[in-house]
Structures are given as C-alpha cells and as structure tokens.
Short mmCIF file of C-alpha atoms (C1' of nucleotides) in Angstrom, two decimals:
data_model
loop_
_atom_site.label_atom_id
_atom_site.label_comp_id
_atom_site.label_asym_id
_atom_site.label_seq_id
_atom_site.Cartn_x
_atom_site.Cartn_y
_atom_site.Cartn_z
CA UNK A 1 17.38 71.69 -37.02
CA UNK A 2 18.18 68.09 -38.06
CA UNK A 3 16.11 65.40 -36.31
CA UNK A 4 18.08 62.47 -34.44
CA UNK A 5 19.28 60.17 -36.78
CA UNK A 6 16.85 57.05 -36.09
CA UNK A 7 13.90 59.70 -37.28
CA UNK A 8 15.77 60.44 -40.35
CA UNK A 9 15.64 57.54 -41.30
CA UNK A 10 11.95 56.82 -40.70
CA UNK A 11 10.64 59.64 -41.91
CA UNK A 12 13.66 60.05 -45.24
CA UNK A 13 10.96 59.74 -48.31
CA UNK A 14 11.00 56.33 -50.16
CA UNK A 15 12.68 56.22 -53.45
CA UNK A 16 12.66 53.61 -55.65
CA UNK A 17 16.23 51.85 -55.52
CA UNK A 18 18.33 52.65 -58.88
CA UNK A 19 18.72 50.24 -61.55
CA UNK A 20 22.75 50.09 -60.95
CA UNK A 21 21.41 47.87 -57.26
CA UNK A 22 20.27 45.28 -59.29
CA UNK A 23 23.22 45.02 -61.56
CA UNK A 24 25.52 42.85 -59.23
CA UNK A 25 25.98 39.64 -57.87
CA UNK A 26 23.73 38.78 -55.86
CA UNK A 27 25.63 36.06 -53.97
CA UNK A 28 26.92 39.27 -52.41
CA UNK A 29 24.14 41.94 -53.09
CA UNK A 30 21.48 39.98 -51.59
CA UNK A 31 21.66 41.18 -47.54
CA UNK A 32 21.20 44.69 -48.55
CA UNK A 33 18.53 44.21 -50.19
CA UNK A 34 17.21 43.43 -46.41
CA UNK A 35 15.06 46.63 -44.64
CA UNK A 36 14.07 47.41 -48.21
CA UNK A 37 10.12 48.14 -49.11
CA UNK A 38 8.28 45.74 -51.53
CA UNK A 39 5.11 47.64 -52.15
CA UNK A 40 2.32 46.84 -54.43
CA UNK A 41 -0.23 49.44 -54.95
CA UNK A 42 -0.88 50.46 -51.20
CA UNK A 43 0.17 47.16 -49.92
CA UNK A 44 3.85 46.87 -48.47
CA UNK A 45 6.25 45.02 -46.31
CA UNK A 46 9.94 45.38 -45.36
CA UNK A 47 11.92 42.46 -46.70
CA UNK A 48 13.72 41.05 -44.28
CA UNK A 49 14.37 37.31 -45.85
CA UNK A 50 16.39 36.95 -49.40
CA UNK A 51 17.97 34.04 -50.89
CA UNK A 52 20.41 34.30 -53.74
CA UNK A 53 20.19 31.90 -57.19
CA UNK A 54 23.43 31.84 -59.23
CA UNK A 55 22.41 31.69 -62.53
CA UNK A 56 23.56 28.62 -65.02
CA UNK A 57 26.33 28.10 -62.29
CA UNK A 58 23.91 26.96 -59.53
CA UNK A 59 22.11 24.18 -59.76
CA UNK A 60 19.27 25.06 -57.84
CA UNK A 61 18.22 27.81 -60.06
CA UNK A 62 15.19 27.90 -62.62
CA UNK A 63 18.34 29.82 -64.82
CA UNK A 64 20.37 26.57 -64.36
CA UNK A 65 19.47 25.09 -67.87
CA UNK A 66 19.16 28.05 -70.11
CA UNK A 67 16.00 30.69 -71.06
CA UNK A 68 12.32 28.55 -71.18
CA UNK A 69 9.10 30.11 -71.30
CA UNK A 70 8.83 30.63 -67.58
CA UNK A 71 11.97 31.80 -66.94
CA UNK A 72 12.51 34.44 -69.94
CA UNK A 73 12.35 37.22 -67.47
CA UNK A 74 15.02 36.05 -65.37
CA UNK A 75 17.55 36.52 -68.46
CA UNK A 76 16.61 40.17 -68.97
CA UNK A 77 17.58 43.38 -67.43
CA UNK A 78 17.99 43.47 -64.09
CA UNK A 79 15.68 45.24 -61.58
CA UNK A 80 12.40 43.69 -62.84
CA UNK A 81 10.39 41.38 -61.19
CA UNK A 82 10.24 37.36 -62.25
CA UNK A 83 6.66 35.52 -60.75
CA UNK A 84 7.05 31.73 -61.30
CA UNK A 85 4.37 29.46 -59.99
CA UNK A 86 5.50 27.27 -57.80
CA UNK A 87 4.28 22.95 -56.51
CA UNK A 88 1.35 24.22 -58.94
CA UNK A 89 -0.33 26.38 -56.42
CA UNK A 90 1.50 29.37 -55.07
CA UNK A 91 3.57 32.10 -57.03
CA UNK A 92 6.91 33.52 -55.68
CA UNK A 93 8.92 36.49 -56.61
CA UNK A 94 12.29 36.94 -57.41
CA UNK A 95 14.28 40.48 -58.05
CA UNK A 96 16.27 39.87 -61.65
CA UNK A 97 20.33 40.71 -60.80
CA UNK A 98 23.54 41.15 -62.73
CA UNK A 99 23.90 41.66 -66.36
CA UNK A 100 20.79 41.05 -68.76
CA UNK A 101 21.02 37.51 -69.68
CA UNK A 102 23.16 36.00 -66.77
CA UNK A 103 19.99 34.73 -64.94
CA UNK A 104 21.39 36.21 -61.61
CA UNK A 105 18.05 36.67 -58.95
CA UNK A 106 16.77 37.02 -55.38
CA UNK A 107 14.09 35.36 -53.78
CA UNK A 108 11.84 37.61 -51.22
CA UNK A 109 10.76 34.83 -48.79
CA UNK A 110 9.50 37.21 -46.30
CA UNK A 111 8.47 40.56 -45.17
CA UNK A 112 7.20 42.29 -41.96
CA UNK A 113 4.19 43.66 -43.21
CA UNK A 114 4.06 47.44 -43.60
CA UNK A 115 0.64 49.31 -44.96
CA UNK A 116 -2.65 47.28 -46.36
CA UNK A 117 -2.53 44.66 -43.33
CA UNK A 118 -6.47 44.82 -43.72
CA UNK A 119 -6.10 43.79 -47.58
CA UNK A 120 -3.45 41.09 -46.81
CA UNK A 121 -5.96 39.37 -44.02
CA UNK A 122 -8.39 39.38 -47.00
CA UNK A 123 -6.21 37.36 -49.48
CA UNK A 124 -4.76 35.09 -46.58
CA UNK A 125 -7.46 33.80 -44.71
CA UNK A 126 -5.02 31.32 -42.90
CA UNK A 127 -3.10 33.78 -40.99
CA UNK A 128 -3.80 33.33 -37.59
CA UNK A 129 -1.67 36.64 -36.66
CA UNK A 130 -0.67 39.57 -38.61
CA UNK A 131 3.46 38.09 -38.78
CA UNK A 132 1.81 35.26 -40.62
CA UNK A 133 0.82 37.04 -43.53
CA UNK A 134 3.77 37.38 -45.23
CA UNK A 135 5.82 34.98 -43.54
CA UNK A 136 7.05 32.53 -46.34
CA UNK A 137 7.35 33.34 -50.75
CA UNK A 138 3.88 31.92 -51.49
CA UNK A 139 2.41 33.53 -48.41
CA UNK A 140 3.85 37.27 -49.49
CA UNK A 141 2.81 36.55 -52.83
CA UNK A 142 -0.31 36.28 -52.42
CA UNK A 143 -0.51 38.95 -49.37
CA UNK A 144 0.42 41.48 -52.13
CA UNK A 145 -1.60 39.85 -54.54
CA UNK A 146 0.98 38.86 -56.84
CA UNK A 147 0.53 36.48 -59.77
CA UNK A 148 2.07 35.31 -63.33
CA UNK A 149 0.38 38.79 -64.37
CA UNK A 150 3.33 40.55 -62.40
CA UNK A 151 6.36 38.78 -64.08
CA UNK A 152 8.31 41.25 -65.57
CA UNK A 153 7.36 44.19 -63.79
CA UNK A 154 9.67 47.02 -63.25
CA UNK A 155 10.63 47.11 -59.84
CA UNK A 156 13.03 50.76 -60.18
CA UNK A 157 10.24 52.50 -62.17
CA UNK A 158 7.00 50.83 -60.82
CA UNK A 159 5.76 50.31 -64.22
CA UNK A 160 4.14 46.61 -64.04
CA UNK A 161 2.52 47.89 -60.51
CA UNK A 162 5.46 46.47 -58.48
CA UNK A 163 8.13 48.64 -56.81
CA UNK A 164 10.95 47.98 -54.21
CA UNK A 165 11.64 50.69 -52.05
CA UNK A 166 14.62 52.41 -49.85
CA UNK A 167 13.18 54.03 -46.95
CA UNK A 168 16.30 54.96 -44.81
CA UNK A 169 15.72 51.89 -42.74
CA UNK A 170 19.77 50.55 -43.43
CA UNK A 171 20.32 46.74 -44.01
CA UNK A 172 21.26 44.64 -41.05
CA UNK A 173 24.99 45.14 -40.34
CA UNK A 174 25.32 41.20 -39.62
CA UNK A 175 22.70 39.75 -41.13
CA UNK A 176 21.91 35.77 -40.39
CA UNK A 177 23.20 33.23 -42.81
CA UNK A 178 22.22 29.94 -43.78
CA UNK A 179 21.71 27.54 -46.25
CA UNK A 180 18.75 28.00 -48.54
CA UNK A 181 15.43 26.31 -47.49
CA UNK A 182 13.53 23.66 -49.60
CA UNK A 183 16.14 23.26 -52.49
CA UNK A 184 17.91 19.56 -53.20
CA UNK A 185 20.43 20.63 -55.33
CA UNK A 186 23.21 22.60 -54.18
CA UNK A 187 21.60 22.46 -50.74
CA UNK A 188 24.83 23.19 -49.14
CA UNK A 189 25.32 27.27 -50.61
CA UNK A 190 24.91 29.31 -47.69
CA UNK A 191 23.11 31.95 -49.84
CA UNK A 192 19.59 32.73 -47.24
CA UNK A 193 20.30 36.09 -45.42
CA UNK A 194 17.47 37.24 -42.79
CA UNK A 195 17.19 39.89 -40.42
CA UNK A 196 18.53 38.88 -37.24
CA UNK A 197 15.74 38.84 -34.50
CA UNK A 198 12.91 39.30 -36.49
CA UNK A 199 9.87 37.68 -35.85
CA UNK A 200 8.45 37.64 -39.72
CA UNK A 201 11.39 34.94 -40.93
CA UNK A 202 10.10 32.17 -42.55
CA UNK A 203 9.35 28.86 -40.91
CA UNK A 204 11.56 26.13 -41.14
CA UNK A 205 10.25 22.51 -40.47
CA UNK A 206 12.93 20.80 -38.36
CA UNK A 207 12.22 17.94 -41.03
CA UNK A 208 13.80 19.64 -43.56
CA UNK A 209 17.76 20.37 -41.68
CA UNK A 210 18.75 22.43 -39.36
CA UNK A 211 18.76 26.41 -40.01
CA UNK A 212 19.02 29.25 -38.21
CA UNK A 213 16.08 30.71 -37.56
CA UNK A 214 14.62 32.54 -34.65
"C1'" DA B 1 5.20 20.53 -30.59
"C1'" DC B 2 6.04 17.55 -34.64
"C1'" DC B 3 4.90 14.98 -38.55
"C1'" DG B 4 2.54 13.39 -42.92
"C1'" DG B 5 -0.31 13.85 -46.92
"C1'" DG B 6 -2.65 16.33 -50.57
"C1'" DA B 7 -3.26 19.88 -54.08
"C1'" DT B 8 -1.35 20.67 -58.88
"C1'" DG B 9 1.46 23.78 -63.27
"C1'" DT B 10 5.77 23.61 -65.55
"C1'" DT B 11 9.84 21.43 -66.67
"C1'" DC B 12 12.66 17.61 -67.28
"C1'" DT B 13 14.01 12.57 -67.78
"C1'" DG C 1 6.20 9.64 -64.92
"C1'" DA C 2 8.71 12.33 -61.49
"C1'" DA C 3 10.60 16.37 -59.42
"C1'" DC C 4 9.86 20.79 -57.65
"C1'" DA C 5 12.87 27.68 -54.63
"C1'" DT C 6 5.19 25.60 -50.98
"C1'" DC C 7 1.37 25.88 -47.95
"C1'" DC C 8 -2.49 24.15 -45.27
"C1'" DC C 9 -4.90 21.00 -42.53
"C1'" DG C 10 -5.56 17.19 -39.58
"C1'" DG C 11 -3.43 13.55 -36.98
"C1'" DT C 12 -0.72 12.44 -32.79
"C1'" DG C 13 2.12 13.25 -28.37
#
DNA sequence: ACCGGGATGTTCT
DNA sequence: GAACATCCCGGTG
C-alpha cells in the first residue's frame, strides 16, 4: 500500500542530484535547486535561498573577467562546488552550472538546518536561535564547516566531502524573487529566489534597498 | 528597531 | 590604494 503522497516524499531516500542538473542556466535553474539537501558529512540543511551569477555576461560575477586563481573552479565542470573567501573573513559556496568553462554558478545563501544542529551551534557561537545558524552564505559556511579546502568538491558524487541532495521535498511552485543582495554591479538582475514563508531567509538590512523578504 | 564601524584576503585600478 | 556576492558587536531610539 502506497503511503499519502506528503510521506513519500519525506521518507523517498536522498540521492545525489545528477550531473545533467547542473548543466543549465542557472538564471533559470536556480529555484529548483530550492528544497534541495546540502549535506556535509552528517551536517545538513535544506536550501531554501539561491542567487544566480551569469558568467562573463554579468558583471557581478567573480567569472566576469576571465579564469584567476580563485575562481578556476568556477570554469570547470559543472556540479562541483566553488569556496571563495569573501571581505577576508567568511567563505561562501557556490554550485558550478552550465557548460565547463562558461563560469555559470549559484550561490546557497541559506538553509533551514536539517541534521548536526548540535555541531553547527559549535562552529557559530553567535546564533542566538537555531534559524540563525545558517541564515546568510558566510553563516552556512561555516555551520557546515566549509572552507577554501572544499573548493572543487564534487557535489553529484560526494567526493571532496560535499554533496547536494534530492529528498522528495519538490521546489517551491512560486518561489520569491528579487534582486540579489550586497552586489553593486548589476544590482538591478532579479536573479535571488527564496522559499516563500520561510523563516531561515537571509537578513536584509533595510540600508541596503528594499527586498522581499519575510 | 535601526544604524555604523571594524576585521581582513584576493583582485583590480 | 580601493573595492568587495559578509558578519558581528555596540551604540542609539
């Protein structure tokens, strides 16, 4: 007997999602990659904030003005993982998309937190409340303990530690939209996608512009 | 609640 | 030298 569909899905067993995900646009792959599981060793959270960078065509992007150093995985297959460091302190996490060398990516800027909540209140001392923990790309980084040592990891086959997961859990049919947060250039691209309602979005200082943002 | 400043690696002018 | 896909803490209302 098949269980109701809302227990399929939260009990369907996690498989990593298949290379061909990551080999799109993400300008319009991005929102699904919403719901999805970012897990590192036994500590996870569902994503449920992306923002899309456009490669040499976007001037917001680290891919804007060619390969460098830092961004060498970002021109390489897609589905791996690029870790940049970013202001000098915190790291951040992008997803690699499109064809190798187009420098097509997605930013994870938040996640509800899943499994290891005791580990992430360890690394994050800060959070005041478990939907802080991950609440924000230098605050998830370093909830899941991710660092430069990450870039590059393979996020379909886990090798590199790092693995993004489908679960059952299906996107957002209308996800929210907005411009992305903290970027100059090309501030106007309305390429942030979040899970409406949810609680673990990323703060916005009203300093910055208005964006929606529950 | 809102705001402002400081920390600081990598890239670019 | 300056900018930057950020976060935290302490000031003020």
């Amino acid at each position: 007997m098949p269980p109701p569909a809302a227990d399929a899905a939260a009990t369907a067993p996690a498989r990593p999602l298949p290379r061909a995900f990551y080999g799109r646009d993400p300008r319009h792959a991005a929102p699904e990659l919403l719901n999805k599981v970012l897990a590192v060793g036994g500590v996870a959270g569902r994503i449920v904030e992306v923002e899309a960078y456009a490669g040499a065509d976007d001037p917001a992007s680290h891919a804007h003005r060619g390969p460098t150093a830092r961004n060498a995985t970002m021109f390489g297959p897609p589905g791996h993982l690029y870790v940049y460091r970013s202001y000098g302190l915190h790291w951040c996490a992008n997803a690699v998309f499109g064809p190798a060398g187009t420098g097509l990516a997605v930013l994870v800027r938040a996640l509800a937190p899943l499994a290891g909540l005791a580990t992430m209140a360890e690394r994050r001392r800060a959070a005041r409340q478990p939907r802080d923990l991950c609440r924000g790309p230098g605050r998830l980084a370093q909830a899941l303990g991710l660092t430069g040592d990450h870039d590059g990891a393979d996020l379909v086959t886990g090798v590199g530690g790092v693995v993004v997961l489908d679960d059952g859990v299906a996107p957002p049919p209308s996800p929210g939209v907005s411009a992305r947060i903290g970027v100059t250039r090309a501030a106007d691209r309305p390429w942030r996608w979040y899970v409406p309602g949810e609680r673990c979005v990323s703060a916005v200082r009203s300093s910055i512009g208005p964006v929606p943002c529950r």
